[in-house]
Protein backbone atom coordinates (compact mmCIF):
# COMPACT_ATOMS: atom_id res chain seq x y z
CA UNK A 1 0.00 0.00 0.00
CA UNK A 2 1.48 3.33 -1.12
CA UNK A 3 0.26 6.48 0.67
CA UNK A 4 -0.13 9.44 -1.66
CA UNK A 5 -2.36 11.76 0.41
CA UNK A 6 0.52 13.67 2.04
CA UNK A 7 2.67 14.12 -1.11
CA UNK A 8 0.77 17.19 -2.36
CA UNK A 9 -0.87 19.80 -0.15
CA UNK A 10 -3.19 21.40 -2.68
CA UNK A 11 -6.38 19.36 -3.01
CA UNK A 12 -7.09 20.31 -6.65
CA UNK A 13 -3.51 19.51 -7.69
CA UNK A 14 -3.71 16.16 -5.86
CA UNK A 15 -6.91 15.17 -7.70
CA UNK A 16 -5.42 16.10 -11.11
CA UNK A 17 -2.21 14.11 -10.54
CA UNK A 18 -4.10 11.09 -9.25
CA UNK A 19 -6.29 11.19 -12.37
CA UNK A 20 -3.11 11.46 -14.47
CA UNK A 21 -1.94 8.18 -12.92
CA UNK A 22 -5.16 6.46 -14.02
CA UNK A 23 -5.19 8.05 -17.50
CA UNK A 24 -8.03 8.37 -20.01
CA UNK A 25 -10.33 5.34 -19.65
CA UNK A 26 -7.72 3.72 -17.36
CA UNK A 27 -5.20 3.27 -20.22
CA UNK A 28 -2.15 4.49 -18.21
CA UNK A 29 -2.96 2.21 -15.27
CA UNK A 30 -3.41 -0.74 -17.63
CA UNK A 31 0.01 -0.08 -19.23
CA UNK A 32 1.65 0.01 -15.76
CA UNK A 33 0.02 -3.34 -14.88
CA UNK A 34 1.25 -4.99 -18.11
CA UNK A 35 4.85 -3.73 -17.78
CA UNK A 36 5.28 -4.36 -14.03
CA UNK A 37 3.16 -7.56 -13.99
CA UNK A 38 1.34 -6.27 -10.90
CA UNK A 39 -2.27 -5.54 -10.04
CA UNK A 40 -2.67 -1.84 -9.21
CA UNK A 41 -5.71 -0.13 -7.64
CA UNK A 42 -6.01 3.62 -7.00
CA UNK A 43 -8.51 4.53 -4.27
CA UNK A 44 -8.72 7.68 -2.14
CA UNK A 45 -5.38 8.64 -0.57
CA UNK A 46 -3.66 5.30 -1.28
CA UNK A 47 -2.49 3.13 -4.16
CA UNK A 48 -2.51 -0.62 -3.54
CA UNK A 49 -0.42 -3.02 -5.63
CA UNK A 50 -0.04 -6.82 -5.66
CA UNK A 51 2.82 -8.58 -7.49
CA UNK A 52 6.50 -9.50 -7.42
CA UNK A 53 9.09 -7.59 -5.39
CA UNK A 54 10.71 -6.12 -8.51
CA UNK A 55 7.35 -5.07 -9.96
CA UNK A 56 6.26 -3.44 -6.69
CA UNK A 57 9.44 -1.33 -6.62
CA UNK A 58 8.70 -0.13 -10.15
CA UNK A 59 5.06 0.67 -9.27
CA UNK A 60 6.14 2.68 -6.19
CA UNK A 61 8.62 4.68 -8.24
CA UNK A 62 6.03 5.49 -10.95
CA UNK A 63 3.39 6.51 -8.37
CA UNK A 64 5.74 8.76 -6.36
CA UNK A 65 7.11 10.41 -9.52
CA UNK A 66 3.58 11.05 -10.76
CA UNK A 67 2.63 12.76 -7.49
CA UNK A 68 5.85 14.84 -7.77
CA UNK A 69 4.73 16.17 -11.19
CA UNK A 70 6.57 13.65 -13.42
CA UNK A 71 4.22 12.21 -16.01
CA UNK A 72 3.91 8.38 -15.85
CA UNK A 73 4.35 8.15 -19.65
CA UNK A 74 8.10 8.88 -19.25
CA UNK A 75 8.57 5.97 -16.82
CA UNK A 76 6.42 3.70 -19.00
CA UNK A 77 8.68 4.48 -21.98
CA UNK A 78 11.80 3.59 -19.94
CA UNK A 79 10.22 0.29 -18.82
CA UNK A 80 9.36 -0.62 -22.42
CA UNK A 81 12.97 -0.01 -23.55
CA UNK A 82 14.34 -2.08 -20.65
CA UNK A 83 11.95 -4.90 -21.49
CA UNK A 84 13.18 -5.01 -25.10
CA UNK A 85 16.86 -4.86 -24.04
CA UNK A 86 16.41 -7.71 -21.53
CA UNK A 87 15.27 -10.01 -24.35
CA UNK A 88 18.51 -9.39 -26.31
CA UNK A 89 21.24 -11.88 -25.27
CA UNK A 90 24.13 -9.60 -26.35
CA UNK A 91 22.92 -6.50 -24.49
CA UNK A 92 21.60 -8.30 -21.42
CA UNK A 93 24.85 -7.96 -19.45
CA UNK A 94 25.77 -4.42 -20.66
CA UNK A 95 24.99 -1.01 -19.23
CA UNK A 96 21.70 0.34 -20.60
CA UNK A 97 22.17 4.04 -19.75
CA UNK A 98 23.08 4.95 -23.34
CA UNK A 99 19.78 3.51 -24.61
CA UNK A 100 17.51 5.10 -22.03
CA UNK A 101 15.96 8.50 -22.85
CA UNK A 102 17.02 11.49 -20.77
CA UNK A 103 14.23 13.94 -20.17
CA UNK A 104 15.17 17.46 -19.20
CA UNK A 105 12.90 19.47 -16.98
CA UNK A 106 11.70 22.61 -18.73
CA UNK A 107 11.41 25.65 -16.52
CA UNK A 108 9.34 28.42 -17.98
CA UNK A 109 10.87 31.86 -17.60
CA UNK A 110 8.90 34.11 -15.33
CA UNK A 111 7.97 37.52 -16.61
CA UNK A 112 10.11 40.25 -15.15
CA UNK A 113 8.03 42.71 -13.22
CA UNK A 114 8.85 46.34 -13.87
CA UNK A 115 10.46 48.07 -10.93
CA UNK A 116 8.34 50.79 -9.43
CA UNK A 117 10.21 53.96 -8.66
CA UNK A 118 9.93 54.96 -5.05
CA UNK A 119 8.11 58.20 -4.49
CA UNK A 120 9.65 60.80 -2.20
CA UNK A 121 8.68 60.25 1.41
CA UNK A 122 6.18 62.73 2.84
CA UNK A 123 5.25 62.60 6.53
CA UNK A 124 1.77 63.97 5.81
CA UNK A 125 -0.81 61.64 4.22
CA UNK A 126 -2.26 62.65 0.81
CA UNK A 127 -5.50 64.61 0.73
CA UNK A 128 -8.65 62.59 0.05
CA UNK A 129 -10.13 62.95 -3.47
CA UNK A 130 -12.72 65.68 -3.86
CA UNK A 131 -16.34 64.63 -3.95
CA UNK A 132 -18.91 65.98 -6.38
CA UNK A 133 -20.23 68.45 -3.78
CA UNK A 134 -16.69 69.71 -3.06
CA UNK A 135 -16.10 70.40 -6.76
CA UNK A 136 -19.43 72.25 -7.02
CA UNK A 137 -18.56 74.36 -3.97
CA UNK A 138 -15.15 75.20 -5.45
CA UNK A 139 -16.59 76.29 -8.81
CA UNK A 140 -19.61 78.05 -7.26
CA UNK A 141 -22.12 75.83 -9.06
CA UNK A 142 -23.53 74.60 -5.74
CA UNK A 143 -25.09 78.01 -5.00
CA UNK A 144 -26.67 78.44 -8.44
CA UNK A 145 -30.37 77.91 -9.01
CA UNK A 146 -31.72 75.29 -11.40
CA UNK A 147 -32.16 77.93 -14.10
CA UNK A 148 -28.59 79.16 -13.64
CA UNK A 149 -27.23 75.60 -13.83
CA UNK A 150 -29.11 74.91 -17.06
CA UNK A 151 -27.85 78.20 -18.58
CA UNK A 152 -24.30 77.34 -17.61
CA UNK A 153 -24.50 73.84 -19.10
CA UNK A 154 -25.95 75.24 -22.36
CA UNK A 155 -23.17 77.84 -22.55
CA UNK A 156 -20.48 75.16 -22.02
CA UNK A 157 -22.00 72.96 -24.72
CA UNK A 158 -22.07 75.86 -27.19
CA UNK A 159 -18.42 76.66 -26.50
CA UNK A 160 -17.41 73.03 -27.02
CA UNK A 161 -19.41 72.86 -30.27
CA UNK A 162 -17.83 76.10 -31.54
CA UNK A 163 -14.32 74.79 -30.84
CA UNK A 164 -15.11 71.51 -32.58
CA UNK A 165 -16.56 73.26 -35.66
CA UNK A 166 -13.52 75.58 -35.87
CA UNK A 167 -11.20 72.56 -35.72
CA UNK A 168 -13.12 70.80 -38.50
CA UNK A 169 -13.13 73.98 -40.60
CA UNK A 170 -9.35 74.16 -40.35
CA UNK A 171 -9.02 70.51 -41.38
CA UNK A 172 -11.26 71.05 -44.42
CA UNK A 173 -9.32 74.17 -45.41
CA UNK A 174 -6.09 72.15 -45.63
CA UNK A 175 -7.32 70.54 -48.87
CA UNK A 176 -7.54 73.94 -50.58
CA UNK A 177 -4.02 75.12 -49.69
CA UNK A 178 -2.00 74.98 -52.96
CA UNK A 179 1.18 72.86 -52.81
CA UNK A 180 4.57 74.48 -53.53
CA UNK A 181 4.59 74.66 -57.35
CA UNK A 182 7.70 73.81 -59.34
CA UNK A 183 8.64 74.04 -63.00
CA UNK A 184 9.98 70.92 -64.70
CA UNK A 185 11.60 70.08 -68.01
CA UNK A 186 12.99 66.92 -69.53
CA UNK A 187 16.32 66.73 -71.32
CA UNK A 188 15.50 64.20 -74.00
CA UNK A 189 12.71 61.97 -75.27
CA UNK A 190 14.56 59.01 -73.71
CA UNK A 191 14.39 60.68 -70.29
CA UNK A 192 10.58 60.59 -70.06
CA UNK A 193 10.78 58.09 -67.22
CA UNK A 194 13.70 59.85 -65.47
CA UNK A 195 13.12 62.40 -62.68
CA UNK A 196 12.54 65.87 -64.23
CA UNK A 197 14.99 68.78 -63.95
CA UNK A 198 13.75 71.71 -61.86
CA UNK A 199 14.12 74.99 -63.76
CA UNK A 200 12.60 77.48 -61.32
CA UNK A 201 10.20 77.59 -58.39
CA UNK A 202 8.86 81.12 -59.01
CA UNK A 203 6.45 80.27 -61.81
CA UNK A 204 3.46 78.07 -60.95
CA UNK A 205 3.32 76.52 -64.44
CA UNK A 206 4.39 72.96 -65.21
CA UNK A 207 5.49 72.02 -68.71
CA UNK A 208 2.54 69.87 -69.76
CA UNK A 209 4.04 69.19 -73.16
CA UNK A 210 6.94 67.35 -71.51
CA UNK A 211 5.01 65.61 -68.72
CA UNK A 212 2.15 64.51 -71.01
CA UNK A 213 3.56 63.52 -74.45
CA UNK A 214 0.07 62.69 -75.86
CA UNK A 215 -0.85 66.39 -76.25
CA UNK A 216 -0.99 68.01 -79.69
CA UNK A 217 2.39 69.41 -80.70
CA UNK A 218 3.23 71.34 -83.81
CA UNK A 219 6.66 72.48 -84.97
CA UNK A 220 6.21 76.00 -86.32
CA UNK A 221 9.93 76.77 -86.76
CA UNK A 222 13.13 74.87 -86.45
CA UNK A 223 14.08 74.65 -82.79
CA UNK A 224 10.67 75.93 -81.59
CA UNK A 225 7.79 73.76 -80.37
CA UNK A 226 4.22 75.05 -80.17
CA UNK A 227 1.83 73.17 -77.89
CA UNK A 228 -1.92 73.59 -77.51
CA UNK A 229 -4.03 72.19 -74.69
CA UNK A 230 -7.38 73.43 -73.41
CA UNK A 231 -7.63 77.21 -73.83
CA UNK A 232 -3.87 77.85 -73.78
CA UNK A 233 -1.09 77.95 -76.35
CA UNK A 234 2.63 77.73 -75.49
CA UNK A 235 5.93 78.04 -77.31
CA UNK A 236 9.13 76.27 -76.18
CA UNK A 237 12.61 76.96 -77.52
CA UNK A 238 15.01 74.08 -78.10
CA UNK A 239 18.43 74.19 -76.42
CA UNK A 240 21.21 71.66 -76.80
CA UNK A 241 23.14 70.69 -73.72
CA UNK A 242 26.00 68.35 -74.57
CA UNK A 243 24.48 65.23 -76.07
CA UNK A 244 20.99 65.87 -74.67
CA UNK A 245 18.30 68.40 -75.56
CA UNK A 246 15.74 70.29 -73.51
CA UNK A 247 12.86 72.69 -74.21
CA UNK A 248 12.40 75.89 -72.19
CA UNK A 249 9.12 77.81 -72.00
CA UNK A 250 9.34 81.06 -73.96
CA UNK A 251 5.75 82.27 -74.23
CA UNK A 252 2.38 81.25 -72.82
CA UNK A 253 -0.89 82.92 -73.85
CA UNK A 254 -4.59 82.31 -73.96
CA UNK A 255 -5.78 80.66 -77.10
CA UNK A 256 -8.10 82.91 -79.17
CA UNK A 257 -11.24 81.30 -80.61
CA UNK A 258 -10.92 80.34 -84.27
CA UNK A 259 -13.76 81.94 -86.37
CA UNK A 260 -13.72 79.01 -88.84
CA UNK A 261 -14.31 76.50 -86.05
CA UNK A 262 -17.13 78.65 -84.61
CA UNK A 263 -18.81 78.86 -88.05
CA UNK A 264 -18.59 75.07 -88.40
CA UNK A 265 -20.27 74.61 -85.01
CA UNK A 266 -23.06 77.02 -86.00
CA UNK A 267 -23.65 75.19 -89.28
CA UNK A 268 -23.81 71.84 -87.54
CA UNK A 269 -26.31 73.11 -84.90
CA UNK A 270 -29.95 72.83 -86.19
CA UNK A 271 -32.17 75.93 -86.15
CA UNK A 272 -35.00 75.65 -83.63
CA UNK A 273 -37.52 77.47 -85.87
CA UNK A 274 -36.81 75.18 -88.83
CA UNK A 275 -37.14 72.13 -86.61
CA UNK A 276 -40.52 73.35 -85.32
CA UNK A 277 -41.81 74.05 -88.89
CA UNK A 278 -40.66 70.65 -90.10
CA UNK A 279 -42.46 68.94 -87.20
CA UNK A 280 -45.73 70.81 -87.92
CA UNK A 281 -45.45 69.95 -91.62
CA UNK A 282 -44.99 66.28 -90.80
CA UNK A 283 -48.16 66.34 -88.64
CA UNK A 284 -50.20 67.79 -91.52
mmCIF file of C-alpha atoms in Angstrom:
data_model
loop_
_atom_site.group_PDB
_atom_site.id
_atom_site.type_symbol
_atom_site.label_atom_id
_atom_site.label_comp_id
_atom_site.label_asym_id
_atom_site.label_seq_id
_atom_site.Cartn_x
_atom_site.Cartn_y
_atom_site.Cartn_z
ATOM 1 C CA UNK A 1 0.000 0.000 0.000
ATOM 2 C CA UNK A 2 1.477 3.327 -1.115
ATOM 3 C CA UNK A 3 0.263 6.483 0.675
ATOM 4 C CA UNK A 4 -0.128 9.444 -1.665
ATOM 5 C CA UNK A 5 -2.358 11.760 0.408
ATOM 6 C CA UNK A 6 0.523 13.668 2.045
ATOM 7 C CA UNK A 7 2.669 14.119 -1.115
ATOM 8 C CA UNK A 8 0.769 17.194 -2.360
ATOM 9 C CA UNK A 9 -0.866 19.798 -0.149
ATOM 10 C CA UNK A 10 -3.194 21.397 -2.682
ATOM 11 C CA UNK A 11 -6.385 19.356 -3.011
ATOM 12 C CA UNK A 12 -7.094 20.308 -6.647
ATOM 13 C CA UNK A 13 -3.510 19.505 -7.692
ATOM 14 C CA UNK A 14 -3.708 16.163 -5.856
ATOM 15 C CA UNK A 15 -6.907 15.167 -7.696
ATOM 16 C CA UNK A 16 -5.423 16.099 -11.107
ATOM 17 C CA UNK A 17 -2.212 14.111 -10.538
ATOM 18 C CA UNK A 18 -4.102 11.089 -9.246
ATOM 19 C CA UNK A 19 -6.287 11.189 -12.369
ATOM 20 C CA UNK A 20 -3.105 11.460 -14.466
ATOM 21 C CA UNK A 21 -1.938 8.175 -12.923
ATOM 22 C CA UNK A 22 -5.155 6.461 -14.022
ATOM 23 C CA UNK A 23 -5.187 8.047 -17.500
ATOM 24 C CA UNK A 24 -8.032 8.368 -20.012
ATOM 25 C CA UNK A 25 -10.331 5.341 -19.648
ATOM 26 C CA UNK A 26 -7.716 3.717 -17.363
ATOM 27 C CA UNK A 27 -5.196 3.271 -20.217
ATOM 28 C CA UNK A 28 -2.150 4.487 -18.212
ATOM 29 C CA UNK A 29 -2.965 2.213 -15.272
ATOM 30 C CA UNK A 30 -3.410 -0.742 -17.634
ATOM 31 C CA UNK A 31 0.006 -0.078 -19.231
ATOM 32 C CA UNK A 32 1.648 0.006 -15.761
ATOM 33 C CA UNK A 33 0.024 -3.339 -14.882
ATOM 34 C CA UNK A 34 1.249 -4.987 -18.108
ATOM 35 C CA UNK A 35 4.847 -3.733 -17.780
ATOM 36 C CA UNK A 36 5.281 -4.363 -14.031
ATOM 37 C CA UNK A 37 3.162 -7.556 -13.989
ATOM 38 C CA UNK A 38 1.345 -6.273 -10.899
ATOM 39 C CA UNK A 39 -2.267 -5.545 -10.039
ATOM 40 C CA UNK A 40 -2.671 -1.835 -9.208
ATOM 41 C CA UNK A 41 -5.711 -0.133 -7.641
ATOM 42 C CA UNK A 42 -6.015 3.617 -6.997
ATOM 43 C CA UNK A 43 -8.507 4.526 -4.272
ATOM 44 C CA UNK A 44 -8.722 7.676 -2.137
ATOM 45 C CA UNK A 45 -5.378 8.643 -0.570
ATOM 46 C CA UNK A 46 -3.663 5.304 -1.282
ATOM 47 C CA UNK A 47 -2.494 3.126 -4.164
ATOM 48 C CA UNK A 48 -2.513 -0.617 -3.541
ATOM 49 C CA UNK A 49 -0.417 -3.023 -5.634
ATOM 50 C CA UNK A 50 -0.038 -6.823 -5.660
ATOM 51 C CA UNK A 51 2.822 -8.580 -7.492
ATOM 52 C CA UNK A 52 6.501 -9.503 -7.417
ATOM 53 C CA UNK A 53 9.086 -7.587 -5.393
ATOM 54 C CA UNK A 54 10.714 -6.118 -8.513
ATOM 55 C CA UNK A 55 7.349 -5.066 -9.964
ATOM 56 C CA UNK A 56 6.257 -3.443 -6.690
ATOM 57 C CA UNK A 57 9.436 -1.328 -6.621
ATOM 58 C CA UNK A 58 8.703 -0.127 -10.146
ATOM 59 C CA UNK A 59 5.062 0.673 -9.269
ATOM 60 C CA UNK A 60 6.145 2.675 -6.188
ATOM 61 C CA UNK A 61 8.616 4.684 -8.243
ATOM 62 C CA UNK A 62 6.033 5.486 -10.953
ATOM 63 C CA UNK A 63 3.392 6.506 -8.374
ATOM 64 C CA UNK A 64 5.739 8.760 -6.363
ATOM 65 C CA UNK A 65 7.113 10.412 -9.517
ATOM 66 C CA UNK A 66 3.577 11.050 -10.755
ATOM 67 C CA UNK A 67 2.627 12.763 -7.495
ATOM 68 C CA UNK A 68 5.846 14.841 -7.769
ATOM 69 C CA UNK A 69 4.731 16.171 -11.188
ATOM 70 C CA UNK A 70 6.570 13.649 -13.420
ATOM 71 C CA UNK A 71 4.222 12.208 -16.012
ATOM 72 C CA UNK A 72 3.915 8.378 -15.849
ATOM 73 C CA UNK A 73 4.354 8.153 -19.648
ATOM 74 C CA UNK A 74 8.100 8.879 -19.247
ATOM 75 C CA UNK A 75 8.568 5.969 -16.818
ATOM 76 C CA UNK A 76 6.419 3.705 -18.998
ATOM 77 C CA UNK A 77 8.676 4.484 -21.977
ATOM 78 C CA UNK A 78 11.799 3.593 -19.945
ATOM 79 C CA UNK A 79 10.219 0.295 -18.815
ATOM 80 C CA UNK A 80 9.358 -0.615 -22.417
ATOM 81 C CA UNK A 81 12.971 -0.011 -23.552
ATOM 82 C CA UNK A 82 14.336 -2.085 -20.649
ATOM 83 C CA UNK A 83 11.954 -4.899 -21.487
ATOM 84 C CA UNK A 84 13.184 -5.012 -25.104
ATOM 85 C CA UNK A 85 16.857 -4.863 -24.037
ATOM 86 C CA UNK A 86 16.409 -7.713 -21.526
ATOM 87 C CA UNK A 87 15.269 -10.008 -24.348
ATOM 88 C CA UNK A 88 18.507 -9.391 -26.315
ATOM 89 C CA UNK A 89 21.245 -11.884 -25.270
ATOM 90 C CA UNK A 90 24.134 -9.599 -26.348
ATOM 91 C CA UNK A 91 22.921 -6.499 -24.488
ATOM 92 C CA UNK A 92 21.596 -8.301 -21.423
ATOM 93 C CA UNK A 93 24.852 -7.958 -19.452
ATOM 94 C CA UNK A 94 25.773 -4.417 -20.662
ATOM 95 C CA UNK A 95 24.986 -1.008 -19.225
ATOM 96 C CA UNK A 96 21.696 0.340 -20.597
ATOM 97 C CA UNK A 97 22.171 4.037 -19.751
ATOM 98 C CA UNK A 98 23.083 4.951 -23.338
ATOM 99 C CA UNK A 99 19.782 3.509 -24.611
ATOM 100 C CA UNK A 100 17.506 5.097 -22.030
ATOM 101 C CA UNK A 101 15.964 8.504 -22.849
ATOM 102 C CA UNK A 102 17.024 11.491 -20.765
ATOM 103 C CA UNK A 103 14.232 13.938 -20.171
ATOM 104 C CA UNK A 104 15.169 17.464 -19.203
ATOM 105 C CA UNK A 105 12.901 19.472 -16.982
ATOM 106 C CA UNK A 106 11.702 22.606 -18.734
ATOM 107 C CA UNK A 107 11.414 25.650 -16.519
ATOM 108 C CA UNK A 108 9.343 28.424 -17.981
ATOM 109 C CA UNK A 109 10.873 31.860 -17.596
ATOM 110 C CA UNK A 110 8.900 34.108 -15.329
ATOM 111 C CA UNK A 111 7.969 37.516 -16.613
ATOM 112 C CA UNK A 112 10.111 40.246 -15.147
ATOM 113 C CA UNK A 113 8.026 42.707 -13.222
ATOM 114 C CA UNK A 114 8.848 46.341 -13.871
ATOM 115 C CA UNK A 115 10.459 48.068 -10.934
ATOM 116 C CA UNK A 116 8.341 50.788 -9.426
ATOM 117 C CA UNK A 117 10.207 53.961 -8.657
ATOM 118 C CA UNK A 118 9.934 54.959 -5.049
ATOM 119 C CA UNK A 119 8.109 58.204 -4.491
ATOM 120 C CA UNK A 120 9.654 60.802 -2.197
ATOM 121 C CA UNK A 121 8.676 60.251 1.410
ATOM 122 C CA UNK A 122 6.184 62.728 2.844
ATOM 123 C CA UNK A 123 5.251 62.598 6.526
ATOM 124 C CA UNK A 124 1.766 63.966 5.812
ATOM 125 C CA UNK A 125 -0.807 61.644 4.217
ATOM 126 C CA UNK A 126 -2.258 62.654 0.810
ATOM 127 C CA UNK A 127 -5.496 64.608 0.727
ATOM 128 C CA UNK A 128 -8.649 62.587 0.053
ATOM 129 C CA UNK A 129 -10.132 62.952 -3.470
ATOM 130 C CA UNK A 130 -12.717 65.684 -3.862
ATOM 131 C CA UNK A 131 -16.337 64.628 -3.951
ATOM 132 C CA UNK A 132 -18.915 65.980 -6.382
ATOM 133 C CA UNK A 133 -20.227 68.447 -3.781
ATOM 134 C CA UNK A 134 -16.688 69.710 -3.058
ATOM 135 C CA UNK A 135 -16.101 70.397 -6.762
ATOM 136 C CA UNK A 136 -19.431 72.246 -7.017
ATOM 137 C CA UNK A 137 -18.563 74.358 -3.966
ATOM 138 C CA UNK A 138 -15.150 75.197 -5.447
ATOM 139 C CA UNK A 139 -16.593 76.285 -8.814
ATOM 140 C CA UNK A 140 -19.608 78.053 -7.262
ATOM 141 C CA UNK A 141 -22.125 75.826 -9.056
ATOM 142 C CA UNK A 142 -23.525 74.600 -5.744
ATOM 143 C CA UNK A 143 -25.092 78.007 -4.997
ATOM 144 C CA UNK A 144 -26.670 78.437 -8.440
ATOM 145 C CA UNK A 145 -30.374 77.908 -9.005
ATOM 146 C CA UNK A 146 -31.721 75.289 -11.405
ATOM 147 C CA UNK A 147 -32.158 77.934 -14.095
ATOM 148 C CA UNK A 148 -28.591 79.163 -13.644
ATOM 149 C CA UNK A 149 -27.234 75.600 -13.827
ATOM 150 C CA UNK A 150 -29.112 74.909 -17.063
ATOM 151 C CA UNK A 151 -27.846 78.201 -18.581
ATOM 152 C CA UNK A 152 -24.299 77.340 -17.605
ATOM 153 C CA UNK A 153 -24.497 73.840 -19.105
ATOM 154 C CA UNK A 154 -25.952 75.236 -22.362
ATOM 155 C CA UNK A 155 -23.170 77.840 -22.547
ATOM 156 C CA UNK A 156 -20.485 75.161 -22.017
ATOM 157 C CA UNK A 157 -22.004 72.958 -24.716
ATOM 158 C CA UNK A 158 -22.075 75.860 -27.185
ATOM 159 C CA UNK A 159 -18.424 76.664 -26.499
ATOM 160 C CA UNK A 160 -17.408 73.031 -27.020
ATOM 161 C CA UNK A 161 -19.411 72.865 -30.273
ATOM 162 C CA UNK A 162 -17.826 76.103 -31.537
ATOM 163 C CA UNK A 163 -14.315 74.787 -30.839
ATOM 164 C CA UNK A 164 -15.106 71.513 -32.584
ATOM 165 C CA UNK A 165 -16.561 73.258 -35.658
ATOM 166 C CA UNK A 166 -13.523 75.575 -35.872
ATOM 167 C CA UNK A 167 -11.205 72.564 -35.723
ATOM 168 C CA UNK A 168 -13.122 70.802 -38.502
ATOM 169 C CA UNK A 169 -13.131 73.984 -40.598
ATOM 170 C CA UNK A 170 -9.351 74.158 -40.345
ATOM 171 C CA UNK A 171 -9.023 70.506 -41.380
ATOM 172 C CA UNK A 172 -11.263 71.051 -44.419
ATOM 173 C CA UNK A 173 -9.320 74.173 -45.409
ATOM 174 C CA UNK A 174 -6.094 72.148 -45.631
ATOM 175 C CA UNK A 175 -7.324 70.536 -48.865
ATOM 176 C CA UNK A 176 -7.537 73.939 -50.580
ATOM 177 C CA UNK A 177 -4.018 75.121 -49.686
ATOM 178 C CA UNK A 178 -1.999 74.976 -52.957
ATOM 179 C CA UNK A 179 1.179 72.861 -52.814
ATOM 180 C CA UNK A 180 4.572 74.478 -53.534
ATOM 181 C CA UNK A 181 4.585 74.657 -57.350
ATOM 182 C CA UNK A 182 7.697 73.808 -59.336
ATOM 183 C CA UNK A 183 8.636 74.038 -63.001
ATOM 184 C CA UNK A 184 9.975 70.917 -64.697
ATOM 185 C CA UNK A 185 11.602 70.084 -68.009
ATOM 186 C CA UNK A 186 12.989 66.917 -69.534
ATOM 187 C CA UNK A 187 16.321 66.733 -71.316
ATOM 188 C CA UNK A 188 15.502 64.203 -74.002
ATOM 189 C CA UNK A 189 12.711 61.970 -75.274
ATOM 190 C CA UNK A 190 14.561 59.014 -73.715
ATOM 191 C CA UNK A 191 14.386 60.676 -70.289
ATOM 192 C CA UNK A 192 10.585 60.595 -70.064
ATOM 193 C CA UNK A 193 10.783 58.088 -67.224
ATOM 194 C CA UNK A 194 13.700 59.848 -65.472
ATOM 195 C CA UNK A 195 13.118 62.403 -62.676
ATOM 196 C CA UNK A 196 12.540 65.868 -64.227
ATOM 197 C CA UNK A 197 14.990 68.780 -63.953
ATOM 198 C CA UNK A 198 13.749 71.714 -61.860
ATOM 199 C CA UNK A 199 14.116 74.992 -63.758
ATOM 200 C CA UNK A 200 12.599 77.482 -61.317
ATOM 201 C CA UNK A 201 10.199 77.592 -58.392
ATOM 202 C CA UNK A 202 8.858 81.121 -59.012
ATOM 203 C CA UNK A 203 6.446 80.271 -61.814
ATOM 204 C CA UNK A 204 3.464 78.075 -60.953
ATOM 205 C CA UNK A 205 3.321 76.517 -64.439
ATOM 206 C CA UNK A 206 4.386 72.956 -65.210
ATOM 207 C CA UNK A 207 5.489 72.017 -68.707
ATOM 208 C CA UNK A 208 2.538 69.865 -69.758
ATOM 209 C CA UNK A 209 4.041 69.188 -73.164
ATOM 210 C CA UNK A 210 6.944 67.349 -71.508
ATOM 211 C CA UNK A 211 5.012 65.612 -68.723
ATOM 212 C CA UNK A 212 2.152 64.510 -71.015
ATOM 213 C CA UNK A 213 3.562 63.519 -74.454
ATOM 214 C CA UNK A 214 0.065 62.694 -75.857
ATOM 215 C CA UNK A 215 -0.846 66.388 -76.250
ATOM 216 C CA UNK A 216 -0.991 68.006 -79.693
ATOM 217 C CA UNK A 217 2.388 69.406 -80.695
ATOM 218 C CA UNK A 218 3.230 71.340 -83.811
ATOM 219 C CA UNK A 219 6.656 72.479 -84.967
ATOM 220 C CA UNK A 220 6.214 75.996 -86.322
ATOM 221 C CA UNK A 221 9.931 76.775 -86.763
ATOM 222 C CA UNK A 222 13.130 74.867 -86.455
ATOM 223 C CA UNK A 223 14.077 74.646 -82.787
ATOM 224 C CA UNK A 224 10.666 75.926 -81.589
ATOM 225 C CA UNK A 225 7.792 73.763 -80.367
ATOM 226 C CA UNK A 226 4.216 75.047 -80.174
ATOM 227 C CA UNK A 227 1.834 73.166 -77.892
ATOM 228 C CA UNK A 228 -1.918 73.590 -77.508
ATOM 229 C CA UNK A 229 -4.033 72.194 -74.694
ATOM 230 C CA UNK A 230 -7.378 73.426 -73.407
ATOM 231 C CA UNK A 231 -7.631 77.206 -73.826
ATOM 232 C CA UNK A 232 -3.870 77.855 -73.775
ATOM 233 C CA UNK A 233 -1.091 77.948 -76.347
ATOM 234 C CA UNK A 234 2.631 77.730 -75.494
ATOM 235 C CA UNK A 235 5.932 78.036 -77.308
ATOM 236 C CA UNK A 236 9.128 76.267 -76.180
ATOM 237 C CA UNK A 237 12.608 76.955 -77.516
ATOM 238 C CA UNK A 238 15.013 74.079 -78.098
ATOM 239 C CA UNK A 239 18.426 74.190 -76.424
ATOM 240 C CA UNK A 240 21.211 71.655 -76.803
ATOM 241 C CA UNK A 241 23.141 70.688 -73.717
ATOM 242 C CA UNK A 242 26.004 68.347 -74.567
ATOM 243 C CA UNK A 243 24.478 65.231 -76.074
ATOM 244 C CA UNK A 244 20.989 65.871 -74.667
ATOM 245 C CA UNK A 245 18.301 68.403 -75.557
ATOM 246 C CA UNK A 246 15.740 70.294 -73.514
ATOM 247 C CA UNK A 247 12.859 72.689 -74.209
ATOM 248 C CA UNK A 248 12.403 75.889 -72.186
ATOM 249 C CA UNK A 249 9.125 77.808 -72.001
ATOM 250 C CA UNK A 250 9.343 81.064 -73.959
ATOM 251 C CA UNK A 251 5.749 82.272 -74.235
ATOM 252 C CA UNK A 252 2.381 81.254 -72.822
ATOM 253 C CA UNK A 253 -0.888 82.920 -73.850
ATOM 254 C CA UNK A 254 -4.591 82.308 -73.957
ATOM 255 C CA UNK A 255 -5.782 80.661 -77.098
ATOM 256 C CA UNK A 256 -8.096 82.906 -79.172
ATOM 257 C CA UNK A 257 -11.244 81.299 -80.610
ATOM 258 C CA UNK A 258 -10.918 80.345 -84.274
ATOM 259 C CA UNK A 259 -13.758 81.938 -86.369
ATOM 260 C CA UNK A 260 -13.718 79.011 -88.837
ATOM 261 C CA UNK A 261 -14.315 76.499 -86.050
ATOM 262 C CA UNK A 262 -17.132 78.649 -84.608
ATOM 263 C CA UNK A 263 -18.807 78.860 -88.046
ATOM 264 C CA UNK A 264 -18.592 75.070 -88.402
ATOM 265 C CA UNK A 265 -20.271 74.612 -85.014
ATOM 266 C CA UNK A 266 -23.061 77.023 -85.999
ATOM 267 C CA UNK A 267 -23.649 75.193 -89.282
ATOM 268 C CA UNK A 268 -23.812 71.842 -87.538
ATOM 269 C CA UNK A 269 -26.311 73.105 -84.905
ATOM 270 C CA UNK A 270 -29.946 72.828 -86.188
ATOM 271 C CA UNK A 271 -32.166 75.926 -86.150
ATOM 272 C CA UNK A 272 -35.003 75.655 -83.634
ATOM 273 C CA UNK A 273 -37.517 77.470 -85.872
ATOM 274 C CA UNK A 274 -36.807 75.184 -88.834
ATOM 275 C CA UNK A 275 -37.142 72.126 -86.606
ATOM 276 C CA UNK A 276 -40.520 73.349 -85.322
ATOM 277 C CA UNK A 277 -41.812 74.052 -88.886
ATOM 278 C CA UNK A 278 -40.664 70.646 -90.102
ATOM 279 C CA UNK A 279 -42.458 68.937 -87.198
ATOM 280 C CA UNK A 280 -45.726 70.810 -87.921
ATOM 281 C CA UNK A 281 -45.448 69.950 -91.619
ATOM 282 C CA UNK A 282 -44.994 66.281 -90.799
ATOM 283 C CA UNK A 283 -48.159 66.340 -88.641
ATOM 284 C CA UNK A 284 -50.197 67.788 -91.521
#
